[in-house]
Each structure stands twice: as structure tokens, then as C-alpha cells.
Amino acid sequence: SGGTVQAVHVEIGQAVLKGDLLFTVGRGDLDLQLAQAQQKAGRLQQQLTHLTANVQTEIEQRRALNAKKIESLRRNIAAQSEHRDFLRVLLDDQLADLERGFVKRTDVEDTRTSLNNAEIEIAKVNAEILSDTTDLREFENQQHGTIGSSQEELAVALAEVQTLQAQVTSAEDIRSPSDGQVLELSIIVNDQINVGDELALIDLVAGATIVRGYILIADAQLVQADMPVQVALASAPPEIYGTMLGTVERVNPVPSSRAALMDIYENSDVVDLITESGPPYAIEVSLTEDPSTPTGFKWSTSQGPPVPLAVGSLASVAITYESRRPIEFVLPFINQLLN
């Protein structure tokens, strides 16, 4: 995803193994983008919370007003219905009395008109109740739609945060894709890089002379480049063939993570073995070449095994911190006695 080169961990001519840390790349403006995305998501979350509360309050108020109005309209309907029923009975009585000549036809027509008006008023009030109920339902749907739109906007913002977080996590380290030797470096500290930029040229053939070992932090503080090393291969018993000779090429300044080790070895048993005693610091050992041996490397007591080395062979590494003659330990003791 690009960024600023913060550190270059290798030099031209250095041998590297698969998974070795080559560069540390700053995340450029990803941190800023992530912070802005998080702020936006937080702001949208607050807006959604306030909107939801406001909508709920408005809906409850609207429902209360609507219920009060409908209750009044229904009382009106009840009164109109009672009056309508009275007019129906009255109209029936007047029609009977009209045949006997007890009432005038104009009185009958007036009652009929009043009955029709009552029925019209009842229908009108019922229509008003239906309209108010529909309006309330549409209002609630509109408000819920507003909340839904805010929820969708928040979901998009949260997805953006997750994407940027993944980019930030994956943009920190650039590691060697395979064993080899650094032939060319195309970047320096503070360079800006983008996806697809050429960072280094690695000769994939050069990694054969490198042995990788792992030590704990206490040893990592003592081990230095050029210290002598003896490498005992699991496939070549040292009591028969001796050990391969070499020197410390370099010590990784940071411990290897389990994820990085899995990328290199793709074997959980091997990774468990390496990490069982604590965070491991990788060291690289350059083997001393000897063309006269079958393996092409120098051995401590013999020509070594009669077959070439297999890539990926397991071995144990012994590092010599310092060398002293026995007399050097005796003399301080004698001086102490004499003093």
C-alpha cells in the first residue's frame, strides 16, 4: 500500500533467507486516513444514536396526539351513530303516521335529510380516522427509513475503517520472499514507495551457504558478527563427521514472530520447537567453503558426509563467545593468593 521507508535492514552483498526483514516501511498517510475514518465512523455513530432517540420521541409524541384525536373522533362517531339510530326510528314512525295523516310530508323529508346528514358525517369521520392512521404509518416508515439510511452510512464507514486497519497492519514490514543474496538496493531511508516499486535485487542462488539459527534474547545480546560457529547436522552425526565451520554473519535485532516463522517453514512442529523457550532471535551463519569436500564446505575433523547437503536440513549451532587458554584462568587465581 506504499509509504515512507523508515529503515533498511540489509546491505548489498548480504545473504538473506526467506522471511528475513528487509525494510520497515512507514504507513505514510494510512494512519491519518485511518484516524479520519475512525472519527467519521464515531461521528456517524453519535448521529445515529441521537437520530434514533429523536425519532423515537417524535413517533411517540405523534402517536399520542393521533390517539387523542382518534379518541375524540370516535366519540363523535358514537354520538352521530346514536343520533342516526334515533332518526331511523323516527323516520319509520313518521312514515307510518304519514299514511294515517298524522304528520306532514315536509316533516318526513326533514327527518330523512337529517338521517342522511348523520350518515354522511359518520362516513366523513371514519375517513378522517383512516387518513390519520395512514399518515401516522407513513410518518413512522419515513422516520425508520431515515434511520436505515444512517445505519447504511455507518456500515460503509465501519467497513472503511476495517479496510484501513488491515492495510496499516500489513504495511509495516517487507520481508525476503526467498533465500538469496542482496545484489542491489533501490531505496534508502525516507524514500517514498508505492505498490509495484522495485526495492531490491536478490540473487536467489546465493542462499545455499547460509545456515539460520535461533537464540534467546540473553544470547542475542552477546553474539556478534564474525564469531566462530560450529554447525552439527542432524543427518551427519558429529562423532563421525565432525561439524561444519563458519562465522556469524548477522543477528536479527528483533525477535521472529510466530507468523513470520510459519511463513518461512510452513510447519507448526518446527515453529513450536523454535519458540518453545521464548521469543527467538534469528542469526545467520556463513559457512566456510572448501571445494575439496563432497559438501563444498569445511569440516572440523573430516571431509564431512559423502553426499551434498540437502536444503532445509535441521542442525544445531554452537557459537564461541571467547577463547582462553587454561593458564589464563589459573594466573588470576595465583595472583589473588599472592595478594
Short mmCIF file of C-alpha atoms in Angstrom, two decimals:
data_model
loop_
_atom_site.label_atom_id
_atom_site.label_comp_id
_atom_site.label_asym_id
_atom_site.label_seq_id
_atom_site.Cartn_x
_atom_site.Cartn_y
_atom_site.Cartn_z
CA SER A 1 0.00 0.00 0.00
CA GLY A 2 3.06 2.28 -0.11
CA GLY A 3 4.55 4.59 2.47
CA THR A 4 7.84 6.02 3.72
CA VAL A 5 10.94 3.85 4.18
CA GLN A 6 11.82 4.08 7.87
CA ALA A 7 14.66 1.53 8.00
CA VAL A 8 16.78 -0.60 5.66
CA HIS A 9 17.85 -3.80 7.43
CA VAL A 10 20.15 -5.28 4.77
CA GLU A 11 23.26 -4.29 2.85
CA ILE A 12 24.45 -5.00 -0.66
CA GLY A 13 26.21 -8.36 -0.69
CA GLN A 14 24.41 -9.64 2.40
CA ALA A 15 22.94 -13.14 2.30
CA VAL A 16 19.29 -13.40 3.29
CA LEU A 17 16.86 -16.20 3.90
CA LYS A 18 13.19 -16.44 3.15
CA GLY A 19 11.24 -14.30 5.61
CA ASP A 20 14.17 -12.09 6.63
CA LEU A 21 13.21 -8.49 7.34
CA LEU A 22 14.45 -6.28 4.51
CA PHE A 23 12.74 -2.95 5.08
CA THR A 24 10.50 -1.25 7.60
CA VAL A 25 8.01 0.93 5.79
CA GLY A 26 6.07 3.68 7.47
CA ARG A 27 2.41 3.66 6.71
CA GLY A 28 2.50 7.04 5.03
CA ASP A 29 -0.86 8.73 5.26
CA LEU A 30 -2.63 5.49 6.14
CA ASP A 31 -2.54 6.40 9.83
CA LEU A 32 -4.10 9.76 9.03
CA GLN A 33 -6.69 8.13 6.77
CA LEU A 34 -7.48 5.59 9.48
CA ALA A 35 -7.84 8.30 12.12
CA GLN A 36 -10.13 10.30 9.86
CA ALA A 37 -12.19 7.21 9.04
CA GLN A 38 -12.49 6.37 12.73
CA GLN A 39 -13.55 9.93 13.52
CA LYS A 40 -16.13 9.80 10.75
CA ALA A 41 -17.46 6.46 11.99
CA GLY A 42 -17.62 7.81 15.54
CA ARG A 43 -19.44 10.92 14.39
CA LEU A 44 -21.92 8.86 12.37
CA GLN A 45 -22.47 6.57 15.36
CA GLN A 46 -23.27 9.56 17.57
CA GLN A 47 -25.56 10.99 14.92
CA LEU A 48 -27.33 7.66 14.59
CA THR A 49 -27.77 7.42 18.36
CA HIS A 50 -29.22 10.93 18.56
CA LEU A 51 -31.35 10.39 15.48
CA THR A 52 -32.77 7.15 16.85
CA ALA A 53 -33.64 8.81 20.15
CA ASN A 54 -35.22 11.83 18.42
CA VAL A 55 -37.18 9.67 16.01
CA GLN A 56 -38.47 7.51 18.84
CA THR A 57 -39.55 10.62 20.75
CA GLU A 58 -41.26 12.14 17.70
CA ILE A 59 -43.05 8.90 16.91
CA GLU A 60 -44.28 8.55 20.49
CA GLN A 61 -45.50 12.17 20.50
CA ARG A 62 -47.18 11.72 17.13
CA ARG A 63 -48.83 8.52 18.31
CA ALA A 64 -50.09 10.21 21.47
CA LEU A 65 -51.58 13.14 19.52
CA ASN A 66 -53.07 10.79 16.94
CA ALA A 67 -54.58 8.56 19.62
CA LYS A 68 -56.11 11.58 21.36
CA LYS A 69 -57.59 12.88 18.12
CA ILE A 70 -58.94 9.47 17.09
CA GLU A 71 -60.50 9.05 20.52
CA SER A 72 -62.31 12.38 20.04
CA LEU A 73 -63.41 11.38 16.54
CA ARG A 74 -64.72 8.05 17.78
CA ARG A 75 -66.75 9.83 20.46
CA ASN A 76 -68.16 11.98 17.66
CA ILE A 77 -68.98 8.83 15.69
CA ALA A 78 -70.67 7.33 18.72
CA ALA A 79 -72.81 10.44 19.17
CA GLN A 80 -73.60 10.61 15.45
CA SER A 81 -74.47 6.91 15.40
CA GLU A 82 -76.81 7.32 18.35
CA HIS A 83 -78.47 10.29 16.64
CA ARG A 84 -78.65 8.32 13.36
CA ASP A 85 -80.36 5.40 15.10
CA PHE A 86 -82.86 7.79 16.68
CA LEU A 87 -83.59 9.33 13.28
CA ARG A 88 -84.13 5.91 11.71
CA VAL A 89 -86.74 5.02 14.32
CA LEU A 90 -88.31 8.46 13.98
CA LEU A 91 -88.43 8.15 10.19
CA ASP A 92 -90.14 4.75 10.42
CA ASP A 93 -92.75 6.17 12.83
CA GLN A 94 -93.31 9.24 10.66
CA LEU A 95 -93.80 7.14 7.54
CA ALA A 96 -96.48 5.12 9.37
CA ASP A 97 -98.14 8.28 10.69
CA LEU A 98 -97.94 9.85 7.22
CA GLU A 99 -100.23 7.14 5.84
CA ARG A 100 -102.71 7.85 8.61
CA GLY A 101 -102.41 11.61 8.07
CA PHE A 102 -100.92 12.36 11.47
CA VAL A 103 -97.78 14.16 10.14
CA LYS A 104 -96.89 16.36 7.25
CA ARG A 105 -94.78 15.11 4.35
CA THR A 106 -92.39 18.03 4.92
CA ASP A 107 -91.68 16.71 8.42
CA VAL A 108 -90.86 13.28 6.97
CA GLU A 109 -88.50 14.82 4.41
CA ASP A 110 -86.77 16.89 7.08
CA THR A 111 -86.16 13.74 9.14
CA ARG A 112 -84.90 11.88 6.08
CA THR A 113 -82.49 14.75 5.32
CA SER A 114 -81.23 14.77 8.91
CA LEU A 115 -80.68 10.99 8.74
CA ASN A 116 -78.68 11.30 5.50
CA ASN A 117 -76.59 14.10 7.01
CA ALA A 118 -75.86 11.96 10.08
CA GLU A 119 -74.72 9.03 7.93
CA ILE A 120 -72.57 11.36 5.80
CA GLU A 121 -70.98 12.81 8.95
CA ILE A 122 -70.24 9.31 10.30
CA ALA A 123 -68.61 8.30 6.99
CA LYS A 124 -66.61 11.54 6.98
CA VAL A 125 -65.29 10.98 10.48
CA ASN A 126 -64.40 7.35 9.67
CA ALA A 127 -62.49 8.57 6.61
CA GLU A 128 -60.65 11.09 8.79
CA ILE A 129 -59.67 8.34 11.24
CA LEU A 130 -58.39 6.20 8.36
CA SER A 131 -56.45 9.15 6.92
CA ASP A 132 -54.85 9.99 10.27
CA THR A 133 -53.90 6.34 10.81
CA THR A 134 -52.36 6.16 7.33
CA ASP A 135 -50.49 9.42 7.85
CA LEU A 136 -49.07 8.12 11.13
CA ARG A 137 -47.93 4.88 9.49
CA GLU A 138 -46.29 6.80 6.63
CA PHE A 139 -44.58 9.13 9.10
CA GLU A 140 -43.19 6.17 11.06
CA ASN A 141 -41.99 4.48 7.87
CA GLN A 142 -40.31 7.70 6.77
CA GLN A 143 -38.55 8.08 10.11
CA HIS A 144 -37.44 4.45 10.11
CA GLY A 145 -36.16 4.96 6.57
CA THR A 146 -34.08 7.90 7.78
CA ILE A 147 -32.60 5.67 10.49
CA GLY A 148 -31.95 2.95 7.91
CA SER A 149 -30.06 5.38 5.70
CA SER A 150 -27.92 6.46 8.64
CA GLN A 151 -27.26 2.82 9.52
CA GLU A 152 -26.13 2.12 5.96
CA GLU A 153 -23.84 5.16 6.00
CA LEU A 154 -22.35 4.00 9.31
CA ALA A 155 -21.85 0.47 7.94
CA VAL A 156 -19.92 1.89 4.97
CA ALA A 157 -17.75 3.97 7.32
CA LEU A 158 -17.03 0.97 9.57
CA ALA A 159 -16.08 -1.12 6.53
CA GLU A 160 -13.68 1.64 5.52
CA VAL A 161 -12.12 1.54 9.00
CA GLN A 162 -11.67 -2.24 8.78
CA THR A 163 -10.06 -1.96 5.35
CA LEU A 164 -7.62 0.72 6.51
CA GLN A 165 -6.80 -1.24 9.67
CA ALA A 166 -5.90 -4.25 7.54
CA GLN A 167 -3.73 -2.07 5.30
CA VAL A 168 -1.99 -0.50 8.30
CA THR A 169 -1.22 -3.93 9.77
CA SER A 170 0.15 -5.32 6.53
CA ALA A 171 2.20 -2.27 5.56
CA GLU A 172 4.82 -2.35 8.31
CA ASP A 173 7.41 -4.94 7.22
CA ILE A 174 8.80 -6.07 3.88
CA ARG A 175 10.48 -9.47 4.05
CA SER A 176 12.58 -11.51 1.66
CA PRO A 177 10.42 -13.81 -0.49
CA SER A 178 13.17 -16.45 -0.66
CA ASP A 179 16.78 -17.30 0.16
CA GLY A 180 19.39 -15.31 -1.72
CA GLN A 181 21.95 -12.52 -1.70
CA VAL A 182 21.24 -8.81 -1.94
CA LEU A 183 22.80 -7.56 -5.16
CA GLU A 184 21.22 -4.10 -5.33
CA LEU A 185 19.20 -1.75 -3.13
CA SER A 186 16.93 0.71 -4.92
CA ILE A 187 15.74 2.70 -1.91
CA ILE A 188 17.12 4.47 1.15
CA VAL A 189 15.61 5.73 4.38
CA ASN A 190 12.89 8.39 3.92
CA ASP A 191 12.18 7.37 0.32
CA GLN A 192 8.52 7.29 -0.65
CA ILE A 193 7.47 3.99 -2.19
CA ASN A 194 4.33 2.80 -3.90
CA VAL A 195 2.88 -0.57 -4.76
CA GLY A 196 4.93 -2.17 -7.53
CA ASP A 197 8.13 -0.17 -6.92
CA GLU A 198 11.41 -2.08 -7.23
CA LEU A 199 13.03 -2.10 -3.80
CA ALA A 200 15.92 -4.56 -4.06
CA LEU A 201 17.51 -7.11 -6.37
CA ILE A 202 18.13 -10.50 -4.75
CA ASP A 203 20.17 -13.29 -6.32
CA LEU A 204 18.17 -16.41 -5.49
CA VAL A 205 21.19 -18.70 -5.89
CA ALA A 206 23.30 -17.20 -3.12
CA GLY A 207 21.33 -18.52 -0.17
CA ALA A 208 22.87 -22.03 -0.21
CA THR A 209 25.84 -21.11 2.02
CA ILE A 210 23.69 -19.74 4.82
CA VAL A 211 22.59 -21.54 7.96
CA ARG A 212 19.88 -19.98 10.07
CA GLY A 213 19.79 -20.48 13.81
CA TYR A 214 17.71 -19.10 16.66
CA ILE A 215 18.87 -17.89 20.06
CA LEU A 216 17.19 -16.29 23.08
CA ILE A 217 17.49 -12.62 23.98
CA ALA A 218 20.21 -13.22 26.61
CA ASP A 219 22.41 -14.82 23.95
CA ALA A 220 21.42 -12.29 21.29
CA GLN A 221 22.99 -9.57 23.43
CA LEU A 222 26.32 -11.45 23.40
CA VAL A 223 26.52 -12.76 19.86
CA GLN A 224 28.31 -10.56 17.35
CA ALA A 225 29.20 -10.80 13.70
CA ASP A 226 32.31 -12.83 12.79
CA MET A 227 32.15 -15.03 15.91
CA PRO A 228 33.21 -18.62 15.06
CA VAL A 229 30.44 -21.19 14.74
CA GLN A 230 30.23 -24.97 14.61
CA VAL A 231 27.21 -26.47 12.87
CA ALA A 232 26.23 -30.05 13.67
CA LEU A 233 23.88 -31.55 11.10
CA ALA A 234 21.17 -33.92 12.29
CA SER A 235 21.80 -36.02 9.18
CA ALA A 236 25.59 -36.18 9.76
CA PRO A 237 26.48 -37.34 13.30
CA PRO A 238 29.26 -35.09 14.63
CA GLU A 239 31.02 -38.00 16.33
CA ILE A 240 31.60 -39.41 12.83
CA TYR A 241 31.88 -36.40 10.54
CA GLY A 242 32.62 -33.57 12.95
CA THR A 243 30.97 -30.19 12.48
CA MET A 244 30.84 -27.63 9.71
CA LEU A 245 32.75 -24.44 10.38
CA GLY A 246 31.52 -20.94 9.80
CA THR A 247 31.09 -17.48 11.26
CA VAL A 248 28.17 -15.39 12.44
CA GLU A 249 27.00 -13.26 9.53
CA ARG A 250 24.49 -11.21 11.45
CA VAL A 251 22.00 -11.23 14.33
CA ASN A 252 18.44 -10.10 13.73
CA PRO A 253 17.80 -7.12 16.04
CA VAL A 254 14.15 -8.06 16.59
CA PRO A 255 12.64 -11.43 17.56
CA SER A 256 10.90 -13.51 14.93
CA SER A 257 7.13 -13.71 15.30
CA ARG A 258 5.30 -17.00 15.06
CA ALA A 259 3.51 -15.77 11.93
CA ALA A 260 6.84 -14.94 10.26
CA LEU A 261 8.25 -18.35 11.19
CA MET A 262 5.19 -20.08 9.75
CA ASP A 263 5.70 -18.16 6.51
CA ILE A 264 9.27 -19.47 6.36
CA TYR A 265 8.91 -23.09 7.46
CA GLU A 266 5.22 -23.81 6.87
CA ASN A 267 5.46 -26.44 9.62
CA SER A 268 3.91 -25.87 13.05
CA ASP A 269 6.07 -28.57 14.69
CA VAL A 270 9.27 -26.81 13.61
CA VAL A 271 7.89 -23.45 14.74
CA ASP A 272 6.91 -24.94 18.11
CA LEU A 273 10.46 -26.25 18.51
CA ILE A 274 11.95 -22.85 17.74
CA THR A 275 9.64 -20.87 20.04
CA GLU A 276 9.28 -23.26 22.98
CA SER A 277 11.87 -21.44 25.14
CA GLY A 278 10.80 -17.89 24.38
CA PRO A 279 10.92 -15.28 21.61
CA PRO A 280 13.65 -16.41 19.17
CA TYR A 281 16.20 -14.09 17.58
CA ALA A 282 17.40 -15.29 14.19
CA ILE A 283 21.10 -15.48 13.42
CA GLU A 284 22.66 -16.16 10.06
CA VAL A 285 25.82 -18.24 9.80
CA SER A 286 28.06 -18.08 6.76
CA LEU A 287 29.69 -21.47 6.17
CA THR A 288 33.36 -21.68 5.30
CA GLU A 289 33.74 -23.05 1.80
CA ASP A 290 36.09 -25.95 0.98
CA PRO A 291 35.83 -27.22 -2.61
CA SER A 292 37.77 -30.38 -1.70
CA THR A 293 34.91 -31.82 0.38
CA PRO A 294 31.78 -33.50 -1.05
CA THR A 295 29.60 -30.86 0.56
CA GLY A 296 31.74 -27.95 -0.60
CA PHE A 297 32.24 -26.71 2.98
CA LYS A 298 34.94 -27.03 5.61
CA TRP A 299 34.53 -29.59 8.40
CA SER A 300 36.24 -29.74 11.78
CA THR A 301 37.66 -33.28 11.73
CA SER A 302 36.98 -34.88 8.37
CA GLN A 303 35.79 -34.42 4.83
CA GLY A 304 32.22 -34.49 6.10
CA PRO A 305 29.49 -36.75 4.74
CA PRO A 306 29.98 -38.20 1.26
CA VAL A 307 26.88 -36.51 -0.16
CA PRO A 308 25.96 -32.87 -0.80
CA LEU A 309 23.88 -31.00 1.75
CA ALA A 310 20.11 -31.01 1.39
CA VAL A 311 18.39 -27.64 1.53
CA GLY A 312 16.32 -27.33 4.71
CA SER A 313 18.39 -29.80 6.77
CA LEU A 314 18.00 -29.46 10.54
CA ALA A 315 21.10 -28.66 12.56
CA SER A 316 22.31 -27.36 15.90
CA VAL A 317 24.59 -24.34 16.10
CA ALA A 318 27.35 -23.74 18.68
CA ILE A 319 28.76 -20.22 18.90
CA THR A 320 32.12 -19.46 20.51
CA TYR A 321 31.83 -16.23 22.52
CA GLU A 322 35.52 -16.14 23.50
CA SER A 323 38.60 -18.39 23.63
CA ARG A 324 41.04 -18.61 26.56
CA ARG A 325 43.93 -20.88 27.39
CA PRO A 326 43.58 -22.75 30.73
CA ILE A 327 46.62 -20.87 32.10
CA GLU A 328 44.65 -17.62 31.77
CA PHE A 329 42.18 -18.91 34.35
CA VAL A 330 44.96 -20.12 36.71
CA LEU A 331 47.03 -16.93 36.78
CA PRO A 332 44.29 -14.67 38.21
CA PHE A 333 43.74 -17.25 40.96
CA ILE A 334 47.50 -17.30 41.82
CA ASN A 335 47.64 -13.52 41.82
CA GLN A 336 44.74 -13.43 44.23
CA LEU A 337 46.54 -15.84 46.59
CA LEU A 338 49.78 -13.84 46.46
CA ASN A 339 47.95 -10.61 47.19
#
